[in-house]
Amino acid sequence: MAMAKIDVHHHILPGFYENFLVQANIPVGTSIPKWTPEASLQLMDELHIGTSMLSLSAPGAMIAGEPAKVRALARQWNDYAAEVRADLSERFGFFAALPALTDTEGSMAELKYALDELAADGITLFTSYDGKYLGAKEFEPIWAELDRRHAVIHVHPVHSRGALFTTPFLPQPLIDYPHESTRTASDLVLSGRKRQYPNCKIILSHAGGTLPYISERLVSLGNSIFAGVLDENSPRGDQIMEDLKSFYFDLAISGTANVLDTLLKWAPPHRILYGSDFPFAGGFERSSDAALQSYVMDERLRQLSYRDNALALFPRLSSD
C-alpha cells in the first residue's frame, strides 16, 4: 500500500475568490483553473495524498484593493477554508490568509482570529508586500507574534512590485516566482529576521526557488564585498549558511532529477516536504509526482519528505 503523503502546497479557489481573479484580469500566463473540493480529493486519491494543507495562492486577499475590502476577503476565505476542513479534518488542514502585512493592525487581528478561533494549522505569507520583502523592519511585530506562537508559515511567491508583463513567453510564475522566493528568503536571513525569530517554522515554495543553487554565493559575497550592507542583526560567517538551511522546502512542481539532485545534496533531510501546487500546475503536478516517485532516494528520506517531516510540523495529523 502506498504511503499517504502530506501535501503542504495545495490551493483552493472558492467562487468568490475566482470572481476577483476574473475581474482583475491579471496576466498569469494561463487560464484560471476551475476548483471544487471534489477535484482536490480526486487528485489526492490519485497521488496517494492523505492530507492537504489548503492555502490561498497569489495575489492573495490584496486583490480586493482597498484595505477594508482586503481584510474582509481574508476573513471570508479563512471562514470558508475552516468549513472545508471541518467536513473532512483528516483530509484537509489550512494555512490562514492575512491582509497585506503593511496593514499591521489588520494582519495582527486576522492572525489571532485564524489561530485562536478557527485553529488554523498555519499562516500563508507572500514573498513581498508593496515592494517590501519579508525581512522588512516594519513587519517585525507580526514576526514577533508568529514566533511567540511557534507558528508554521508557508511562503508563496507573488508578482514583484512594478513587474511588467513584457513578453507573452515569460509569464511571471514561469521564471520570476522562484527568484522571488529566493529574494525574500535571502532578505529574511541577511536582515537577521530568520535568526531573530527562530520559533517560526518557514516553508519555502518550489524547493526554495534558486536558493540552494546560489547559497554559496550569498555566504561568500555576504561575508566579503557586500559585508557593508549588513547591520548589527545580520548573521556573519557560517551563520549565513546555517540560517539558509533552516527553512523548510516544499517539492511542489519540483520533483524532477535536476532539482532534486541539487536540493537533496544541500538541504537537511528533515527539512524536505511534499507539495503538489494543485490546481495551478496545469497537470504538471502529476508528472512531477511521477518523476519524484521514480527518483532514486533512500527510503527513509522518502518517508521523511512524504510524511514524517510534516507530522512534526502538524502533530494533530498523527492522531486524526
PDB file of N, CA and C in Angstrom, residues 10-22 31-37 40 54-59 77 80 84 277-281:
ATOM      1  N   HIS A  10      -1.130  23.233  -1.572  1.00  0.00           N
ATOM      2  CA  HIS A  10      -2.364  22.825  -2.243  1.00  0.00           C
ATOM      3  C   HIS A  10      -3.360  23.980  -2.134  1.00  0.00           C
ATOM      4  N   HIS A  11      -3.732  24.542  -3.274  1.00  0.00           N
ATOM      5  CA  HIS A  11      -4.558  25.750  -3.277  1.00  0.00           C
ATOM      6  C   HIS A  11      -6.042  25.438  -3.483  1.00  0.00           C
ATOM      7  N   ILE A  12      -6.862  26.351  -2.991  1.00  0.00           N
ATOM      8  CA  ILE A  12      -8.294  26.271  -3.280  1.00  0.00           C
ATOM      9  C   ILE A  12      -8.770  27.614  -3.819  1.00  0.00           C
ATOM     10  N   LEU A  13      -9.753  27.538  -4.725  1.00  0.00           N
ATOM     11  CA  LEU A  13     -10.311  28.735  -5.354  1.00  0.00           C
ATOM     12  C   LEU A  13     -11.823  28.727  -5.216  1.00  0.00           C
ATOM     13  N   PRO A  14     -12.338  29.131  -4.065  1.00  0.00           N
ATOM     14  CA  PRO A  14     -13.794  29.241  -3.959  1.00  0.00           C
ATOM     15  C   PRO A  14     -14.323  30.278  -4.943  1.00  0.00           C
ATOM     16  N   GLY A  15     -15.584  30.163  -5.278  1.00  0.00           N
ATOM     17  CA  GLY A  15     -16.159  31.016  -6.316  1.00  0.00           C
ATOM     18  C   GLY A  15     -15.969  32.495  -6.069  1.00  0.00           C
ATOM     19  N   PHE A  16     -16.093  32.940  -4.802  1.00  0.00           N
ATOM     20  CA  PHE A  16     -15.973  34.377  -4.522  1.00  0.00           C
ATOM     21  C   PHE A  16     -14.571  34.887  -4.814  1.00  0.00           C
ATOM     22  N   TYR A  17     -13.535  34.027  -4.642  1.00  0.00           N
ATOM     23  CA  TYR A  17     -12.172  34.446  -4.957  1.00  0.00           C
ATOM     24  C   TYR A  17     -11.915  34.364  -6.461  1.00  0.00           C
ATOM     25  N   GLU A  18     -12.455  33.359  -7.100  1.00  0.00           N
ATOM     26  CA  GLU A  18     -12.327  33.244  -8.554  1.00  0.00           C
ATOM     27  C   GLU A  18     -12.898  34.478  -9.238  1.00  0.00           C
ATOM     28  N   ASN A  19     -13.996  35.011  -8.705  1.00  0.00           N
ATOM     29  CA  ASN A  19     -14.604  36.214  -9.286  1.00  0.00           C
ATOM     30  C   ASN A  19     -13.637  37.391  -9.263  1.00  0.00           C
ATOM     31  N   PHE A  20     -12.875  37.530  -8.172  1.00  0.00           N
ATOM     32  CA  PHE A  20     -11.879  38.599  -8.100  1.00  0.00           C
ATOM     33  C   PHE A  20     -10.808  38.417  -9.171  1.00  0.00           C
ATOM     34  N   LEU A  21     -10.359  37.179  -9.374  1.00  0.00           N
ATOM     35  CA  LEU A  21      -9.335  36.912 -10.375  1.00  0.00           C
ATOM     36  C   LEU A  21      -9.826  37.254 -11.777  1.00  0.00           C
ATOM     37  N   VAL A  22     -11.070  36.899 -12.058  1.00  0.00           N
ATOM     38  CA  VAL A  22     -11.645  37.190 -13.373  1.00  0.00           C
ATOM     39  C   VAL A  22     -11.744  38.692 -13.589  1.00  0.00           C
ATOM     40  N   SER A  31      -4.944  30.104 -18.014  1.00  0.00           N
ATOM     41  CA  SER A  31      -6.335  30.306 -17.647  1.00  0.00           C
ATOM     42  C   SER A  31      -6.525  29.997 -16.164  1.00  0.00           C
ATOM     43  N   ILE A  32      -7.558  30.569 -15.588  1.00  0.00           N
ATOM     44  CA  ILE A  32      -7.855  30.331 -14.178  1.00  0.00           C
ATOM     45  C   ILE A  32      -8.445  28.933 -14.037  1.00  0.00           C
ATOM     46  N   PRO A  33      -7.849  28.088 -13.227  1.00  0.00           N
ATOM     47  CA  PRO A  33      -8.370  26.717 -13.116  1.00  0.00           C
ATOM     48  C   PRO A  33      -9.696  26.684 -12.369  1.00  0.00           C
ATOM     49  N   LYS A  34     -10.510  25.731 -12.729  1.00  0.00           N
ATOM     50  CA  LYS A  34     -11.748  25.503 -12.004  1.00  0.00           C
ATOM     51  C   LYS A  34     -11.450  24.557 -10.846  1.00  0.00           C
ATOM     52  N   TRP A  35     -11.956  24.913  -9.668  1.00  0.00           N
ATOM     53  CA  TRP A  35     -11.656  24.114  -8.483  1.00  0.00           C
ATOM     54  C   TRP A  35     -12.935  23.768  -7.732  1.00  0.00           C
ATOM     55  N   THR A  36     -12.965  22.578  -7.189  1.00  0.00           N
ATOM     56  CA  THR A  36     -14.005  22.146  -6.255  1.00  0.00           C
ATOM     57  C   THR A  36     -13.337  21.264  -5.206  1.00  0.00           C
ATOM     58  N   PRO A  37     -13.935  21.112  -4.039  1.00  0.00           N
ATOM     59  CA  PRO A  37     -13.374  20.170  -3.058  1.00  0.00           C
ATOM     60  C   PRO A  37     -13.243  18.764  -3.628  1.00  0.00           C
ATOM     61  N   SER A  40     -10.049  18.369  -5.599  1.00  0.00           N
ATOM     62  CA  SER A  40      -8.902  18.163  -4.716  1.00  0.00           C
ATOM     63  C   SER A  40      -8.834  16.719  -4.242  1.00  0.00           C
ATOM     64  N   LEU A  54      -4.477  23.409   2.805  1.00  0.00           N
ATOM     65  CA  LEU A  54      -5.050  24.319   1.818  1.00  0.00           C
ATOM     66  C   LEU A  54      -4.537  25.734   2.031  1.00  0.00           C
ATOM     67  N   SER A  55      -4.336  26.447   0.930  1.00  0.00           N
ATOM     68  CA  SER A  55      -3.839  27.816   1.033  1.00  0.00           C
ATOM     69  C   SER A  55      -4.381  28.661  -0.112  1.00  0.00           C
ATOM     70  N   LEU A  56      -4.298  29.969   0.098  1.00  0.00           N
ATOM     71  CA  LEU A  56      -4.701  30.953  -0.899  1.00  0.00           C
ATOM     72  C   LEU A  56      -3.485  31.306  -1.740  1.00  0.00           C
ATOM     73  N   SER A  57      -3.616  31.190  -3.056  1.00  0.00           N
ATOM     74  CA  SER A  57      -2.490  31.480  -3.934  1.00  0.00           C
ATOM     75  C   SER A  57      -2.417  32.974  -4.257  1.00  0.00           C
ATOM     76  N   ALA A  58      -1.352  33.354  -4.944  1.00  0.00           N
ATOM     77  CA  ALA A  58      -1.167  34.740  -5.364  1.00  0.00           C
ATOM     78  C   ALA A  58      -2.311  35.176  -6.278  1.00  0.00           C
ATOM     79  N   PRO A  59      -2.714  36.453  -6.198  1.00  0.00           N
ATOM     80  CA  PRO A  59      -2.115  37.532  -5.403  1.00  0.00           C
ATOM     81  C   PRO A  59      -2.666  37.658  -3.987  1.00  0.00           C
ATOM     82  N   TRP A  77     -12.249  34.116   3.159  1.00  0.00           N
ATOM     83  CA  TRP A  77     -11.505  32.924   2.717  1.00  0.00           C
ATOM     84  C   TRP A  77     -11.196  32.015   3.900  1.00  0.00           C
ATOM     85  N   TYR A  80     -14.214  30.121   5.002  1.00  0.00           N
ATOM     86  CA  TYR A  80     -14.526  29.072   4.030  1.00  0.00           C
ATOM     87  C   TYR A  80     -13.576  27.889   4.191  1.00  0.00           C
ATOM     88  N   VAL A  84     -14.331  23.857   4.981  1.00  0.00           N
ATOM     89  CA  VAL A  84     -13.868  22.718   4.185  1.00  0.00           C
ATOM     90  C   VAL A  84     -13.148  21.720   5.087  1.00  0.00           C
ATOM     91  N   ASP A 277       1.066  21.810  -5.611  1.00  0.00           N
ATOM     92  CA  ASP A 277       0.703  23.054  -6.305  1.00  0.00           C
ATOM     93  C   ASP A 277      -0.607  22.918  -7.089  1.00  0.00           C
ATOM     94  N   PHE A 278      -1.438  21.970  -6.723  1.00  0.00           N
ATOM     95  CA  PHE A 278      -2.756  21.850  -7.330  1.00  0.00           C
ATOM     96  C   PHE A 278      -3.598  23.065  -6.924  1.00  0.00           C
ATOM     97  N   PRO A 279      -4.456  23.608  -7.799  1.00  0.00           N
ATOM     98  CA  PRO A 279      -4.718  23.213  -9.186  1.00  0.00           C
ATOM     99  C   PRO A 279      -4.008  24.100 -10.209  1.00  0.00           C
ATOM    100  N   PHE A 280      -2.989  24.857  -9.769  1.00  0.00           N
ATOM    101  CA  PHE A 280      -2.343  25.824 -10.660  1.00  0.00           C
ATOM    102  C   PHE A 280      -1.238  25.220 -11.514  1.00  0.00           C
ATOM    103  N   ALA A 281      -0.896  23.962 -11.273  1.00  0.00           N
ATOM    104  CA  ALA A 281       0.231  23.371 -12.006  1.00  0.00           C
ATOM    105  C   ALA A 281      -0.157  22.892 -13.398  1.00  0.00           C
TER     106      ALA A 281
END
